């Protein structure tokens, strides 16, 4: 007889990440590479394991091949368990028919049976879009201490940024009294981090009621949270003061990588007490050649570097040839930058080739009008021809709506 | 890639540990660190995994804690299996040959393990040779020639110093081994044994039991050398890149040889990866002012100084203003600020405090033991 689990995590990983354009053409956003050897989903998964949560349902929908393959049986995160562990949960067919996940709440609703197997007291709802290190156990303890029905992790953001987030309005005791999605005139600076802990029995009922009401959105922010508030249930805000970054756009993905190179920004991947786990490639150590010139950068295994690299994050198996220059850029796994090519302020996707003499991206000061400047982006498996120029803010292929 | 006939792999983890006594003081030959993120056994075991040999026994007798820790269940080599997979074989206390004196005696200690396997052939290998080798090709040659034993060899320019830890084969025009010299006093072009053999299981068992009855324990002496007229022992020439560890100097040279791109390509071909234990280190980090050339750098390193012609293992750190040249810096070694390190081998978790100057010589690198603080 297996004991029940106190807390089960449900990780929403079905998002397309449409604002990452070329990088999410064939992979879901949580599977996008980050930090030289990780994928975004490694952060919530490692946080779960480091917080002692050993049962994680991963809800997949959009382009699940890479993600399913990556998570596998959960072994890289020690989540291969006899009872519990990591489980990919795609939408499925039932006797009544088949349907996609219609929203975040519906995705959990469709997997009530999965959660019930573990008979948990609490469920933590996570998303695969954020880079942060957080002990969910501290948050769970807070949830218990407050005797809450739902606890929402919040980040105190600068007022000028508050209108980009879902904002929680709280009383002096951290009780959430109101909630506004991307308000024009924010009444608070407490931004929702998309991390929720619910008392399962309460959430379970809310999900069923939500499903039975055809007029409601099937979404946590739009329906479940407001409904719980209306019903007078106890919702509290849990303030988190560490590093947290939404990597939903190309700019924020680039910034979040660059943050790793900034000693003043508190995201430390080298902390032995809070290891980040990932599926490791089987590659020899990286080799830096006679002509290599590397500063302020992170480089993963299997790379062959003989060029100049500054302020960049280079993923596994990348080749930077002699005379090539990569600055302020992200080069994802398996790509090649050939001799004489220049990559500046750019993201180069997986297994792409930048031929000799090509020029990708440019420094901000090279552009007269700052609005014309942005990160240049090369998608996966793209070849940029010799001497081709990809200007700042350009995308190859360009998937933006004109 | 899988073999038609089932082959049992047997790896001898402790053999040759006397050639690098510094490195094997607290570990087996198989668990000696190599090439930035590997241990010597990774090469043999990966060769087996890549050749479809999926049932492997690792014979060990002493100092095997690090070996057991490294291999675990064999999962990294895809050898954590219900059928076959990796078997660790420490000495059996109530078998007379618990602390074996030679390969035959070691095999006698695992007679039951060999008998129990349903393999038809056995591949035996030590951990002192670093190479990428397809055992399918050795097996095919063995079948084609109808040999009793096929021994892998490679032509090599031998020095007197290395010859004293090497077996040399005399080979006739047909490829048959007709002479075996054990640790000979000679130098020059020779065909040296890579300590890898393929033999049918039944023949091996009869040799082992016969050897035990007669009180002989050395496979090289009592089988290869004494019976090369009686048994048909064929040589299999390995043309690929290899290095053989026979002293701390050759160990140092074998590591440094990996700075050559051609050698690395040969040792790490794309279709035959070398597996090792996963440590979940983040990528290596290069700080402002770092200068790294002609070096192999593993994950988890943090480099703030200058590194030239060196090999840094996982989690090594080099502080600001320090210069590390021609050195092998093993796992989790921390070098402080403004140090000068040249021709040094630091074992695991060594700490070199600020301002230290350590200079060895390429023909006699300084070795600093595990956990030392300088």
PDB file of C-alpha atoms in Angstrom, chain B residues 97-351:
ATOM      1  CA  UNK B  97      41.566 -16.994  -5.375  1.00  0.00           C
ATOM      2  CA  UNK B  98      39.874 -14.066  -3.637  1.00  0.00           C
ATOM      3  CA  UNK B  99      42.915 -11.828  -3.996  1.00  0.00           C
ATOM      4  CA  UNK B 100      43.986 -13.004  -7.379  1.00  0.00           C
ATOM      5  CA  UNK B 101      47.548 -12.850  -8.618  1.00  0.00           C
ATOM      6  CA  UNK B 102      46.858 -12.847 -12.337  1.00  0.00           C
ATOM      7  CA  UNK B 103      44.213 -12.860 -15.009  1.00  0.00           C
ATOM      8  CA  UNK B 104      43.620 -16.632 -14.980  1.00  0.00           C
ATOM      9  CA  UNK B 105      43.133 -16.631 -11.248  1.00  0.00           C
ATOM     10  CA  UNK B 106      40.840 -13.603 -11.454  1.00  0.00           C
ATOM     11  CA  UNK B 107      38.757 -15.435 -14.041  1.00  0.00           C
ATOM     12  CA  UNK B 108      38.698 -18.500 -11.803  1.00  0.00           C
ATOM     13  CA  UNK B 109      37.095 -16.306  -9.147  1.00  0.00           C
ATOM     14  CA  UNK B 110      34.257 -15.456 -11.532  1.00  0.00           C
ATOM     15  CA  UNK B 111      33.810 -18.898 -13.067  1.00  0.00           C
ATOM     16  CA  UNK B 112      30.171 -19.013 -12.038  1.00  0.00           C
ATOM     17  CA  UNK B 113      29.481 -15.628 -13.566  1.00  0.00           C
ATOM     18  CA  UNK B 114      30.983 -16.725 -16.886  1.00  0.00           C
ATOM     19  CA  UNK B 115      29.202 -20.091 -16.809  1.00  0.00           C
ATOM     20  CA  UNK B 116      25.912 -18.411 -16.066  1.00  0.00           C
ATOM     21  CA  UNK B 117      26.090 -16.183 -19.138  1.00  0.00           C
ATOM     22  CA  UNK B 118      24.492 -17.545 -22.289  1.00  0.00           C
ATOM     23  CA  UNK B 119      27.162 -15.869 -24.418  1.00  0.00           C
ATOM     24  CA  UNK B 120      29.266 -17.968 -26.784  1.00  0.00           C
ATOM     25  CA  UNK B 121      32.301 -15.708 -26.684  1.00  0.00           C
ATOM     26  CA  UNK B 122      34.112 -13.579 -24.159  1.00  0.00           C
ATOM     27  CA  UNK B 123      35.878 -10.273 -24.797  1.00  0.00           C
ATOM     28  CA  UNK B 124      38.417  -9.433 -22.129  1.00  0.00           C
ATOM     29  CA  UNK B 125      39.971  -6.045 -21.765  1.00  0.00           C
ATOM     30  CA  UNK B 126      41.981  -4.001 -19.276  1.00  0.00           C
ATOM     31  CA  UNK B 127      41.703  -0.291 -18.623  1.00  0.00           C
ATOM     32  CA  UNK B 128      45.220   0.859 -19.467  1.00  0.00           C
ATOM     33  CA  UNK B 129      44.597   1.440 -23.182  1.00  0.00           C
ATOM     34  CA  UNK B 130      42.638   4.459 -24.346  1.00  0.00           C
ATOM     35  CA  UNK B 131      41.171   3.956 -27.771  1.00  0.00           C
ATOM     36  CA  UNK B 132      37.972   3.724 -29.763  1.00  0.00           C
ATOM     37  CA  UNK B 133      37.656   0.140 -30.949  1.00  0.00           C
ATOM     38  CA  UNK B 134      34.786  -1.702 -32.636  1.00  0.00           C
ATOM     39  CA  UNK B 135      34.674  -5.176 -31.121  1.00  0.00           C
ATOM     40  CA  UNK B 136      32.443  -6.370 -33.959  1.00  0.00           C
ATOM     41  CA  UNK B 137      35.436  -6.158 -36.263  1.00  0.00           C
ATOM     42  CA  UNK B 138      37.582  -8.131 -33.811  1.00  0.00           C
ATOM     43  CA  UNK B 139      34.856 -10.717 -33.465  1.00  0.00           C
ATOM     44  CA  UNK B 140      34.465 -11.041 -37.257  1.00  0.00           C
ATOM     45  CA  UNK B 141      38.213 -11.533 -37.652  1.00  0.00           C
ATOM     46  CA  UNK B 142      38.143 -14.143 -34.894  1.00  0.00           C
ATOM     47  CA  UNK B 143      35.409 -16.130 -36.641  1.00  0.00           C
ATOM     48  CA  UNK B 144      36.978 -15.769 -40.071  1.00  0.00           C
ATOM     49  CA  UNK B 145      40.403 -16.984 -38.986  1.00  0.00           C
ATOM     50  CA  UNK B 146      39.034 -19.818 -36.854  1.00  0.00           C
ATOM     51  CA  UNK B 147      41.417 -18.779 -34.091  1.00  0.00           C
ATOM     52  CA  UNK B 148      41.328 -20.111 -30.551  1.00  0.00           C
ATOM     53  CA  UNK B 149      42.254 -16.710 -29.244  1.00  0.00           C
ATOM     54  CA  UNK B 150      42.378 -13.364 -31.058  1.00  0.00           C
ATOM     55  CA  UNK B 151      44.590 -10.769 -29.402  1.00  0.00           C
ATOM     56  CA  UNK B 152      44.404  -7.089 -30.329  1.00  0.00           C
ATOM     57  CA  UNK B 153      47.758  -5.444 -31.005  1.00  0.00           C
ATOM     58  CA  UNK B 154      49.083  -2.231 -32.467  1.00  0.00           C
ATOM     59  CA  UNK B 155      52.406  -1.286 -34.001  1.00  0.00           C
ATOM     60  CA  UNK B 156      54.219   1.110 -31.725  1.00  0.00           C
ATOM     61  CA  UNK B 157      57.615   2.679 -31.331  1.00  0.00           C
ATOM     62  CA  UNK B 158      58.571   1.339 -27.948  1.00  0.00           C
ATOM     63  CA  UNK B 159      61.007   2.933 -25.530  1.00  0.00           C
ATOM     64  CA  UNK B 160      62.945   0.911 -22.958  1.00  0.00           C
ATOM     65  CA  UNK B 161      61.029   2.577 -20.170  1.00  0.00           C
ATOM     66  CA  UNK B 162      57.542   1.733 -21.473  1.00  0.00           C
ATOM     67  CA  UNK B 163      58.603  -1.730 -22.674  1.00  0.00           C
ATOM     68  CA  UNK B 164      59.008  -2.876 -19.109  1.00  0.00           C
ATOM     69  CA  UNK B 165      55.223  -2.714 -18.704  1.00  0.00           C
ATOM     70  CA  UNK B 166      54.252  -4.022 -22.114  1.00  0.00           C
ATOM     71  CA  UNK B 167      53.770  -7.356 -23.815  1.00  0.00           C
ATOM     72  CA  UNK B 168      55.178  -7.639 -27.322  1.00  0.00           C
ATOM     73  CA  UNK B 169      53.916 -10.101 -29.928  1.00  0.00           C
ATOM     74  CA  UNK B 170      55.895 -11.812 -32.639  1.00  0.00           C
ATOM     75  CA  UNK B 171      53.558 -12.322 -35.575  1.00  0.00           C
ATOM     76  CA  UNK B 172      54.082 -14.491 -38.651  1.00  0.00           C
ATOM     77  CA  UNK B 173      52.951 -13.743 -42.229  1.00  0.00           C
ATOM     78  CA  UNK B 174      49.535 -15.284 -41.637  1.00  0.00           C
ATOM     79  CA  UNK B 175      48.890 -13.011 -38.678  1.00  0.00           C
ATOM     80  CA  UNK B 176      49.428 -15.784 -36.136  1.00  0.00           C
ATOM     81  CA  UNK B 177      51.179 -14.887 -32.930  1.00  0.00           C
ATOM     82  CA  UNK B 178      54.226 -17.120 -32.619  1.00  0.00           C
ATOM     83  CA  UNK B 179      56.152 -15.380 -29.898  1.00  0.00           C
ATOM     84  CA  UNK B 180      55.176 -13.452 -26.792  1.00  0.00           C
ATOM     85  CA  UNK B 181      57.608 -11.296 -24.836  1.00  0.00           C
ATOM     86  CA  UNK B 182      56.459 -10.181 -21.418  1.00  0.00           C
ATOM     87  CA  UNK B 183      57.849  -6.839 -20.244  1.00  0.00           C
ATOM     88  CA  UNK B 184      60.886  -7.216 -22.535  1.00  0.00           C
ATOM     89  CA  UNK B 185      64.098  -5.224 -22.538  1.00  0.00           C
ATOM     90  CA  UNK B 186      63.876  -3.812 -26.025  1.00  0.00           C
ATOM     91  CA  UNK B 187      63.014  -0.680 -27.928  1.00  0.00           C
ATOM     92  CA  UNK B 188      61.990   0.321 -31.452  1.00  0.00           C
ATOM     93  CA  UNK B 189      59.083  -0.694 -33.712  1.00  0.00           C
ATOM     94  CA  UNK B 190      57.140  -3.505 -32.080  1.00  0.00           C
ATOM     95  CA  UNK B 191      53.676  -4.990 -32.144  1.00  0.00           C
ATOM     96  CA  UNK B 192      52.447  -4.371 -28.641  1.00  0.00           C
ATOM     97  CA  UNK B 193      49.526  -6.061 -26.939  1.00  0.00           C
ATOM     98  CA  UNK B 194      46.538  -3.826 -26.210  1.00  0.00           C
ATOM     99  CA  UNK B 195      45.452  -6.333 -23.549  1.00  0.00           C
ATOM    100  CA  UNK B 196      42.217  -7.111 -25.355  1.00  0.00           C
ATOM    101  CA  UNK B 197      41.311 -10.694 -26.234  1.00  0.00           C
ATOM    102  CA  UNK B 198      38.394 -12.574 -27.696  1.00  0.00           C
ATOM    103  CA  UNK B 199      37.972 -16.250 -27.007  1.00  0.00           C
ATOM    104  CA  UNK B 200      35.132 -18.744 -26.953  1.00  0.00           C
ATOM    105  CA  UNK B 201      33.528 -19.109 -23.575  1.00  0.00           C
ATOM    106  CA  UNK B 202      34.045 -22.845 -23.372  1.00  0.00           C
ATOM    107  CA  UNK B 203      37.718 -22.688 -24.242  1.00  0.00           C
ATOM    108  CA  UNK B 204      38.241 -19.905 -21.738  1.00  0.00           C
ATOM    109  CA  UNK B 205      36.523 -21.899 -18.997  1.00  0.00           C
ATOM    110  CA  UNK B 206      38.640 -24.953 -19.699  1.00  0.00           C
ATOM    111  CA  UNK B 207      41.816 -22.858 -19.581  1.00  0.00           C
ATOM    112  CA  UNK B 208      40.755 -21.271 -16.295  1.00  0.00           C
ATOM    113  CA  UNK B 209      39.876 -24.550 -14.615  1.00  0.00           C
ATOM    114  CA  UNK B 210      43.002 -26.213 -15.936  1.00  0.00           C
ATOM    115  CA  UNK B 211      45.093 -23.278 -14.723  1.00  0.00           C
ATOM    116  CA  UNK B 212      43.562 -23.505 -11.259  1.00  0.00           C
ATOM    117  CA  UNK B 213      44.315 -27.224 -11.123  1.00  0.00           C
ATOM    118  CA  UNK B 214      47.949 -26.639 -12.058  1.00  0.00           C
ATOM    119  CA  UNK B 215      48.396 -23.583  -9.857  1.00  0.00           C
ATOM    120  CA  UNK B 216      49.246 -21.192 -12.690  1.00  0.00           C
ATOM    121  CA  UNK B 217      47.631 -17.793 -12.704  1.00  0.00           C
ATOM    122  CA  UNK B 218      49.035 -15.675 -15.517  1.00  0.00           C
ATOM    123  CA  UNK B 219      47.148 -15.647 -18.808  1.00  0.00           C
ATOM    124  CA  UNK B 220      50.044 -13.972 -20.611  1.00  0.00           C
ATOM    125  CA  UNK B 221      52.682 -16.388 -19.308  1.00  0.00           C
ATOM    126  CA  UNK B 222      50.839 -19.664 -19.061  1.00  0.00           C
ATOM    127  CA  UNK B 223      48.548 -19.382 -22.072  1.00  0.00           C
ATOM    128  CA  UNK B 224      49.752 -16.806 -24.582  1.00  0.00           C
ATOM    129  CA  UNK B 225      53.470 -17.349 -24.103  1.00  0.00           C
ATOM    130  CA  UNK B 226      53.600 -20.994 -23.138  1.00  0.00           C
ATOM    131  CA  UNK B 227      50.975 -22.262 -25.555  1.00  0.00           C
ATOM    132  CA  UNK B 228      51.235 -20.116 -28.655  1.00  0.00           C
ATOM    133  CA  UNK B 229      52.370 -23.223 -30.507  1.00  0.00           C
ATOM    134  CA  UNK B 230      49.496 -25.319 -29.238  1.00  0.00           C
ATOM    135  CA  UNK B 231      46.647 -22.810 -29.559  1.00  0.00           C
ATOM    136  CA  UNK B 232      45.971 -20.833 -32.690  1.00  0.00           C
ATOM    137  CA  UNK B 233      46.426 -17.304 -31.370  1.00  0.00           C
ATOM    138  CA  UNK B 234      45.784 -14.708 -34.038  1.00  0.00           C
ATOM    139  CA  UNK B 235      46.665 -11.048 -33.893  1.00  0.00           C
ATOM    140  CA  UNK B 236      44.122  -8.349 -34.731  1.00  0.00           C
ATOM    141  CA  UNK B 237      45.869  -5.189 -35.814  1.00  0.00           C
ATOM    142  CA  UNK B 238      44.275  -2.011 -34.499  1.00  0.00           C
ATOM    143  CA  UNK B 239      45.119   0.874 -36.802  1.00  0.00           C
ATOM    144  CA  UNK B 240      43.234   3.571 -34.944  1.00  0.00           C
ATOM    145  CA  UNK B 241      44.518   6.096 -32.480  1.00  0.00           C
ATOM    146  CA  UNK B 242      45.422   4.750 -29.064  1.00  0.00           C
ATOM    147  CA  UNK B 243      47.480   5.564 -26.053  1.00  0.00           C
ATOM    148  CA  UNK B 244      48.676   3.169 -23.403  1.00  0.00           C
ATOM    149  CA  UNK B 245      49.361   4.158 -19.833  1.00  0.00           C
ATOM    150  CA  UNK B 246      52.577   2.646 -18.524  1.00  0.00           C
ATOM    151  CA  UNK B 247      53.883   5.384 -16.221  1.00  0.00           C
ATOM    152  CA  UNK B 248      52.956   8.786 -14.878  1.00  0.00           C
ATOM    153  CA  UNK B 249      54.845  10.274 -17.822  1.00  0.00           C
ATOM    154  CA  UNK B 250      52.859   8.310 -20.410  1.00  0.00           C
ATOM    155  CA  UNK B 251      49.698   9.195 -18.483  1.00  0.00           C
ATOM    156  CA  UNK B 252      50.603  12.861 -18.776  1.00  0.00           C
ATOM    157  CA  UNK B 253      51.459  12.513 -22.463  1.00  0.00           C
ATOM    158  CA  UNK B 254      48.241  10.602 -23.203  1.00  0.00           C
ATOM    159  CA  UNK B 255      46.204  13.439 -21.708  1.00  0.00           C
ATOM    160  CA  UNK B 256      48.177  16.099 -23.554  1.00  0.00           C
ATOM    161  CA  UNK B 257      47.720  14.178 -26.811  1.00  0.00           C
ATOM    162  CA  UNK B 258      44.032  15.080 -26.622  1.00  0.00           C
ATOM    163  CA  UNK B 259      44.902  18.695 -27.360  1.00  0.00           C
ATOM    164  CA  UNK B 260      45.576  17.467 -30.901  1.00  0.00           C
ATOM    165  CA  UNK B 261      42.370  17.777 -32.919  1.00  0.00           C
ATOM    166  CA  UNK B 262      43.086  14.718 -35.068  1.00  0.00           C
ATOM    167  CA  UNK B 263      43.584  12.565 -31.960  1.00  0.00           C
ATOM    168  CA  UNK B 264      40.333  13.811 -30.446  1.00  0.00           C
ATOM    169  CA  UNK B 265      38.440  13.028 -33.643  1.00  0.00           C
ATOM    170  CA  UNK B 266      39.806   9.492 -33.554  1.00  0.00           C
ATOM    171  CA  UNK B 267      39.053   8.942 -29.890  1.00  0.00           C
ATOM    172  CA  UNK B 268      35.589  10.529 -29.972  1.00  0.00           C
ATOM    173  CA  UNK B 269      34.064   9.564 -33.329  1.00  0.00           C
ATOM    174  CA  UNK B 270      30.518  10.803 -33.802  1.00  0.00           C
ATOM    175  CA  UNK B 271      29.060   7.313 -34.107  1.00  0.00           C
ATOM    176  CA  UNK B 272      30.792   5.966 -31.002  1.00  0.00           C
ATOM    177  CA  UNK B 273      30.329   8.337 -28.072  1.00  0.00           C
ATOM    178  CA  UNK B 274      32.273   7.859 -24.864  1.00  0.00           C
ATOM    179  CA  UNK B 275      29.907   7.673 -21.917  1.00  0.00           C
ATOM    180  CA  UNK B 276      30.724   8.653 -18.374  1.00  0.00           C
ATOM    181  CA  UNK B 277      29.055   9.416 -15.081  1.00  0.00           C
ATOM    182  CA  UNK B 278      26.868  12.510 -15.209  1.00  0.00           C
ATOM    183  CA  UNK B 279      27.606  15.220 -12.671  1.00  0.00           C
ATOM    184  CA  UNK B 280      25.102  17.922 -13.702  1.00  0.00           C
ATOM    185  CA  UNK B 281      27.656  20.724 -13.777  1.00  0.00           C
ATOM    186  CA  UNK B 282      26.653  23.994 -15.423  1.00  0.00           C
ATOM    187  CA  UNK B 283      28.604  25.089 -18.514  1.00  0.00           C
ATOM    188  CA  UNK B 284      32.132  26.401 -18.049  1.00  0.00           C
ATOM    189  CA  UNK B 285      32.355  30.097 -17.269  1.00  0.00           C
ATOM    190  CA  UNK B 286      35.023  32.469 -18.524  1.00  0.00           C
ATOM    191  CA  UNK B 287      35.339  35.731 -16.611  1.00  0.00           C
ATOM    192  CA  UNK B 288      36.567  39.134 -17.718  1.00  0.00           C
ATOM    193  CA  UNK B 289      40.305  38.866 -18.249  1.00  0.00           C
ATOM    194  CA  UNK B 290      40.267  35.105 -18.857  1.00  0.00           C
ATOM    195  CA  UNK B 291      42.608  33.851 -21.558  1.00  0.00           C
ATOM    196  CA  UNK B 292      42.362  30.206 -22.520  1.00  0.00           C
ATOM    197  CA  UNK B 293      44.179  28.641 -25.458  1.00  0.00           C
ATOM    198  CA  UNK B 294      44.861  25.120 -26.667  1.00  0.00           C
ATOM    199  CA  UNK B 295      43.074  23.540 -23.724  1.00  0.00           C
ATOM    200  CA  UNK B 296      40.300  21.111 -22.939  1.00  0.00           C
ATOM    201  CA  UNK B 297      37.795  22.565 -20.508  1.00  0.00           C
ATOM    202  CA  UNK B 298      35.027  20.513 -18.901  1.00  0.00           C
ATOM    203  CA  UNK B 299      31.654  21.652 -17.579  1.00  0.00           C
ATOM    204  CA  UNK B 300      31.513  23.469 -14.271  1.00  0.00           C
ATOM    205  CA  UNK B 301      34.932  25.142 -14.596  1.00  0.00           C
ATOM    206  CA  UNK B 302      35.211  28.811 -13.649  1.00  0.00           C
ATOM    207  CA  UNK B 303      38.230  30.491 -15.209  1.00  0.00           C
ATOM    208  CA  UNK B 304      39.357  33.995 -14.319  1.00  0.00           C
ATOM    209  CA  UNK B 305      43.039  33.622 -15.216  1.00  0.00           C
ATOM    210  CA  UNK B 306      45.177  32.281 -18.050  1.00  0.00           C
ATOM    211  CA  UNK B 307      45.151  28.648 -19.139  1.00  0.00           C
ATOM    212  CA  UNK B 308      47.426  27.244 -21.846  1.00  0.00           C
ATOM    213  CA  UNK B 309      48.010  23.709 -23.125  1.00  0.00           C
ATOM    214  CA  UNK B 310      46.121  22.213 -20.224  1.00  0.00           C
ATOM    215  CA  UNK B 311      43.258  19.916 -19.355  1.00  0.00           C
ATOM    216  CA  UNK B 312      40.754  21.085 -16.764  1.00  0.00           C
ATOM    217  CA  UNK B 313      38.330  18.552 -15.321  1.00  0.00           C
ATOM    218  CA  UNK B 314      34.790  19.235 -14.199  1.00  0.00           C
ATOM    219  CA  UNK B 315      34.413  21.900 -11.551  1.00  0.00           C
ATOM    220  CA  UNK B 316      38.034  23.149 -11.607  1.00  0.00           C
ATOM    221  CA  UNK B 317      38.586  26.811 -10.805  1.00  0.00           C
ATOM    222  CA  UNK B 318      41.433  29.134 -11.806  1.00  0.00           C
ATOM    223  CA  UNK B 319      41.597  32.475  -9.979  1.00  0.00           C
ATOM    224  CA  UNK B 320      42.438  35.942 -11.261  1.00  0.00           C
ATOM    225  CA  UNK B 321      46.023  36.542 -12.293  1.00  0.00           C
ATOM    226  CA  UNK B 322      46.912  32.851 -12.175  1.00  0.00           C
ATOM    227  CA  UNK B 323      48.660  31.183 -15.092  1.00  0.00           C
ATOM    228  CA  UNK B 324      48.188  27.453 -15.654  1.00  0.00           C
ATOM    229  CA  UNK B 325      50.320  25.872 -18.360  1.00  0.00           C
ATOM    230  CA  UNK B 326      50.925  22.314 -19.559  1.00  0.00           C
ATOM    231  CA  UNK B 327      48.982  20.925 -16.624  1.00  0.00           C
ATOM    232  CA  UNK B 328      46.250  18.461 -15.781  1.00  0.00           C
ATOM    233  CA  UNK B 329      43.864  19.919 -13.235  1.00  0.00           C
ATOM    234  CA  UNK B 330      41.433  17.326 -11.953  1.00  0.00           C
ATOM    235  CA  UNK B 331      37.881  17.585 -10.718  1.00  0.00           C
ATOM    236  CA  UNK B 332      37.042  20.334  -8.213  1.00  0.00           C
ATOM    237  CA  UNK B 333      40.621  21.536  -7.843  1.00  0.00           C
ATOM    238  CA  UNK B 334      40.698  25.196  -6.879  1.00  0.00           C
ATOM    239  CA  UNK B 335      43.650  27.362  -7.883  1.00  0.00           C
ATOM    240  CA  UNK B 336      43.673  30.722  -6.112  1.00  0.00           C
ATOM    241  CA  UNK B 337      44.830  34.095  -7.376  1.00  0.00           C
ATOM    242  CA  UNK B 338      48.224  34.931  -8.882  1.00  0.00           C
ATOM    243  CA  UNK B 339      49.501  31.355  -8.940  1.00  0.00           C
ATOM    244  CA  UNK B 340      51.890  30.038 -11.533  1.00  0.00           C
ATOM    245  CA  UNK B 341      51.369  26.369 -12.376  1.00  0.00           C
ATOM    246  CA  UNK B 342      53.448  24.611 -15.022  1.00  0.00           C
ATOM    247  CA  UNK B 343      53.672  20.876 -15.793  1.00  0.00           C
ATOM    248  CA  UNK B 344      51.631  19.875 -12.766  1.00  0.00           C
ATOM    249  CA  UNK B 345      49.056  17.122 -12.270  1.00  0.00           C
ATOM    250  CA  UNK B 346      46.669  17.906  -9.451  1.00  0.00           C
ATOM    251  CA  UNK B 347      44.431  15.086  -8.290  1.00  0.00           C
ATOM    252  CA  UNK B 348      40.793  15.696  -7.228  1.00  0.00           C
ATOM    253  CA  UNK B 349      39.813  18.476  -4.806  1.00  0.00           C
ATOM    254  CA  UNK B 350      43.300  19.948  -4.502  1.00  0.00           C
ATOM    255  CA  UNK B 351      43.460  23.495  -3.215  1.00  0.00           C
TER     256      UNK B 351
END
